[in-house]
Coordinates of C-alpha atoms in Angstrom, one line a residue:
X251 CA 17.5 0.7 1.1
X252 CA 16.9 -1.6 4.1
X253 CA 14.0 -4.0 4.1
X254 CA 13.7 -6.4 7.0
X255 CA 11.9 -9.8 7.3
X256 CA 11.2 -10.3 10.9
X257 CA 9.5 -13.1 12.9
X258 CA 7.6 -13.0 16.2
X259 CA 4.9 -14.8 18.1
X260 CA 2.5 -11.9 17.4
X261 CA 2.3 -9.1 14.8
X262 CA 3.1 -6.6 17.6
X263 CA 6.3 -8.5 18.7
X264 CA 7.6 -8.8 15.1
X265 CA 6.9 -5.2 14.4
X266 CA 8.6 -4.0 17.6
X267 CA 11.7 -6.0 16.6
X268 CA 11.8 -4.4 13.1
X269 CA 11.2 -0.9 14.5
X270 CA 14.0 -1.3 17.0
X271 CA 16.4 -2.5 14.3
X272 CA 15.4 0.2 11.8
X273 CA 15.3 3.0 14.4
X274 CA 11.9 4.1 13.1
X275 CA 8.4 4.7 14.4
X276 CA 5.4 2.8 13.2
X277 CA 4.0 5.6 10.9
X278 CA 7.4 5.7 9.1
X279 CA 7.3 2.1 7.9
X280 CA 5.5 -0.1 5.3
X281 CA 4.4 -3.4 6.9
X282 CA 3.4 -6.4 4.8
X283 CA 2.3 -9.7 6.4
X284 CA 4.3 -12.5 4.8
X285 CA 3.0 -15.4 7.0
X286 CA 0.5 -15.6 9.8
X287 CA 0.0 -18.7 11.9
X288 CA -1.3 -19.4 15.4
X289 CA 2.2 -19.1 17.0
X290 CA 4.2 -17.3 14.4
X291 CA 3.9 -14.1 12.4
X292 CA 6.4 -13.1 9.7
X293 CA 6.5 -9.4 8.5
X294 CA 8.4 -7.6 5.8
X295 CA 9.1 -4.0 7.0
X296 CA 10.6 -1.2 4.9
X297 CA 11.1 2.6 5.4
X298 CA 8.2 4.4 3.5
X299 CA 10.2 7.5 2.7
X300 CA 13.0 5.5 0.9
X301 CA 10.6 3.4 -1.0
X302 CA 8.4 6.3 -2.1
X303 CA 11.6 8.1 -3.2
X304 CA 12.5 5.2 -5.4
X305 CA 9.0 4.9 -6.9
X306 CA 8.9 8.6 -7.7
X307 CA 12.4 8.5 -9.2
X308 CA 11.4 5.7 -11.6
X309 CA 8.1 7.3 -12.6
X310 CA 9.5 10.8 -13.0
X311 CA 12.2 9.4 -15.2
X312 CA 9.5 7.7 -17.3
X313 CA 7.5 10.9 -17.6
X314 CA 10.6 12.8 -18.6
X315 CA 11.6 10.2 -21.2
X316 CA 8.3 10.8 -23.0
X317 CA 9.2 14.4 -23.4
X318 CA 6.5 15.7 -21.2
X319 CA 6.1 17.0 -17.6
X320 CA 3.9 15.9 -14.8
X321 CA 3.7 14.8 -11.2
X322 CA 3.2 11.7 -9.2
X323 CA 1.5 11.2 -5.9
X324 CA 2.3 8.0 -3.9
X325 CA 0.4 6.7 -1.0
X326 CA 0.7 3.4 0.9
X327 CA -2.2 1.1 1.9
X328 CA -1.7 -2.3 3.6
X329 CA 1.8 -2.8 2.3
X330 CA 1.0 -1.8 -1.3
X331 CA 1.9 1.6 -2.9
X332 CA -0.5 3.4 -5.1
X333 CA 1.1 5.8 -7.5
X334 CA -1.2 8.3 -9.4
X335 CA 0.5 10.0 -12.4
X336 CA -0.8 13.2 -13.8
X337 CA 0.7 14.7 -17.0
X338 CA -2.3 16.6 -18.3
X339 CA -1.6 16.5 -22.0
X340 CA -0.6 12.8 -22.1
X341 CA -3.1 11.3 -19.7
X342 CA -5.6 10.1 -22.3
X343 CA -2.8 8.5 -24.4
X344 CA -1.3 6.8 -21.3
X345 CA -4.8 5.4 -20.3
X346 CA -5.8 4.3 -23.8
X347 CA -9.0 2.6 -24.9
X348 CA -10.7 0.8 -21.9
X349 CA -7.4 1.3 -19.9
X350 CA -5.4 -0.9 -22.2
X351 CA -2.4 1.4 -22.3
X352 CA -2.6 1.9 -18.5
X353 CA -2.1 -1.9 -18.2
X354 CA 1.1 -1.7 -20.3
X355 CA 2.3 1.3 -18.2
X356 CA 1.6 -0.7 -15.1
X357 CA 3.6 -3.6 -16.3
X358 CA 6.5 -1.6 -17.5
X359 CA 6.8 0.7 -14.4
X360 CA 6.3 -2.2 -11.9
X361 CA 9.1 -4.2 -13.7
X362 CA 11.4 -1.1 -13.6
X363 CA 10.7 -0.6 -9.8
X364 CA 11.1 -4.4 -9.1
X365 CA 14.4 -4.4 -10.8
X366 CA 15.7 -1.9 -8.2
X367 CA 13.7 -3.3 -5.3
X368 CA 11.8 -6.6 -5.8
X369 CA 10.0 -6.2 -2.4
X370 CA 8.0 -3.2 -3.5
X371 CA 4.4 -3.8 -4.7
X372 CA 3.0 -0.8 -6.7
X373 CA -0.2 -0.1 -8.5
X374 CA 0.0 2.6 -11.2
X375 CA -2.9 4.9 -11.9
X376 CA -3.2 7.8 -14.3
X377 CA -5.2 10.9 -13.4
X378 CA -7.3 8.7 -11.0
X379 CA -8.7 6.7 -13.9
X380 CA -8.1 3.3 -12.4
X381 CA -9.7 4.2 -9.1
X382 CA -12.8 5.7 -10.7
X383 CA -13.1 2.9 -13.2
X384 CA -12.8 0.2 -10.5
X385 CA -15.4 1.9 -8.4
X386 CA -17.8 2.1 -11.4
X387 CA -17.2 -1.5 -12.4
X388 CA -17.9 -2.7 -8.8
X389 CA -21.2 -0.8 -8.7
X390 CA -22.1 -2.0 -12.2
X391 CA -21.3 -5.6 -11.3
X392 CA -23.5 -5.5 -8.2
X393 CA -26.4 -3.9 -10.1
X394 CA -26.2 -6.4 -13.0
X395 CA -25.8 -9.3 -10.7
X396 CA -29.2 -8.5 -9.1
X397 CA -30.7 -8.1 -12.6
X398 CA -29.3 -11.5 -13.7
X399 CA -30.6 -13.1 -10.5
X400 CA -34.1 -11.6 -11.2
X401 CA -34.3 -12.4 -14.9
X402 CA -32.1 -15.4 -15.3
X403 CA -30.5 -13.7 -18.4
X404 CA -26.7 -13.3 -18.6
X405 CA -25.1 -9.9 -18.8
X406 CA -21.9 -9.4 -20.8
X407 CA -19.5 -6.6 -20.0
X408 CA -17.6 -4.7 -22.7
X409 CA -14.0 -6.0 -23.5
X410 CA -11.7 -5.2 -20.5
X411 CA -8.0 -5.6 -19.6
X412 CA -7.1 -8.3 -17.0
X413 CA -6.9 -6.0 -13.9
X414 CA -10.5 -4.6 -14.5
X415 CA -11.9 -8.1 -15.2
X416 CA -10.4 -9.2 -11.9
X417 CA -12.3 -6.4 -10.1
X418 CA -15.6 -7.8 -11.3
X419 CA -14.7 -11.4 -10.5
X420 CA -13.6 -10.5 -7.0
X421 CA -16.7 -8.3 -6.4
X422 CA -19.1 -11.1 -7.3
X423 CA -17.0 -14.0 -5.9
X424 CA -19.3 -16.0 -3.6
X425 CA -22.4 -13.9 -4.4
X426 CA -25.4 -16.0 -4.1
X427 CA -27.3 -16.9 -7.3
X428 CA -24.7 -15.7 -9.9
X429 CA -21.3 -16.8 -11.2
X430 CA -18.8 -15.0 -13.5
X431 CA -16.6 -16.3 -16.4
X432 CA -14.6 -14.8 -19.2
X433 CA -15.0 -15.1 -22.9
X434 CA -12.9 -13.9 -25.9
X435 CA -9.3 -13.8 -27.0
X436 CA -6.4 -11.5 -26.5
X437 CA -5.8 -9.0 -23.7
X438 CA -9.3 -7.4 -23.9
X439 CA -11.8 -10.1 -22.9
X440 CA -15.4 -9.9 -21.7
X441 CA -16.7 -10.9 -18.3
X442 CA -20.1 -12.6 -18.3
X443 CA -22.4 -12.6 -15.2
X444 CA -24.5 -15.7 -15.4
X445 CA -27.2 -17.2 -13.2
X446 CA -25.9 -20.0 -10.9
X447 CA -28.0 -23.0 -11.5
X448 CA -29.3 -24.9 -8.5
X449 CA -28.1 -28.5 -8.3

């Protein structure tokens, strides 16, 4: 599996170099910006089909090792692969309470994939749970941020694994009038939305 790191004065120039060397068209490759300056751009470019094949092989092997059947859909967005696993009977077990098992599956499969190709970034989802949960948490964070601004009373989320806490922190980063912080111990911690005091 060939992954190139190419440099050019512009993104277009660097990408053209990579496409010429790989003998591929733009829609056939994954492009990740490694460095971007005023007079230099460094890109990492790989063939999507080969990378998707590797991701599917690892995930399908994992599903089979659990003694169940299922499928995986892989899409690429901005240099990151999103793999959605559907097993039917095992989905709820793989997700776990508040997505805790999903975090463990993410960690395990990402490590297995990185072992074979350390350049691949992959986000694992199960039956679309992560995508729906993140969308819900972003909307909830925005709504409760307004409530906290209006009332001055903190709002505390239910215990969440790290990736879902990050969604809330990023959604409200820089939002006027509120700040977020985390409380608790262990993997499942709570995010607090608090009023930002004027100095």
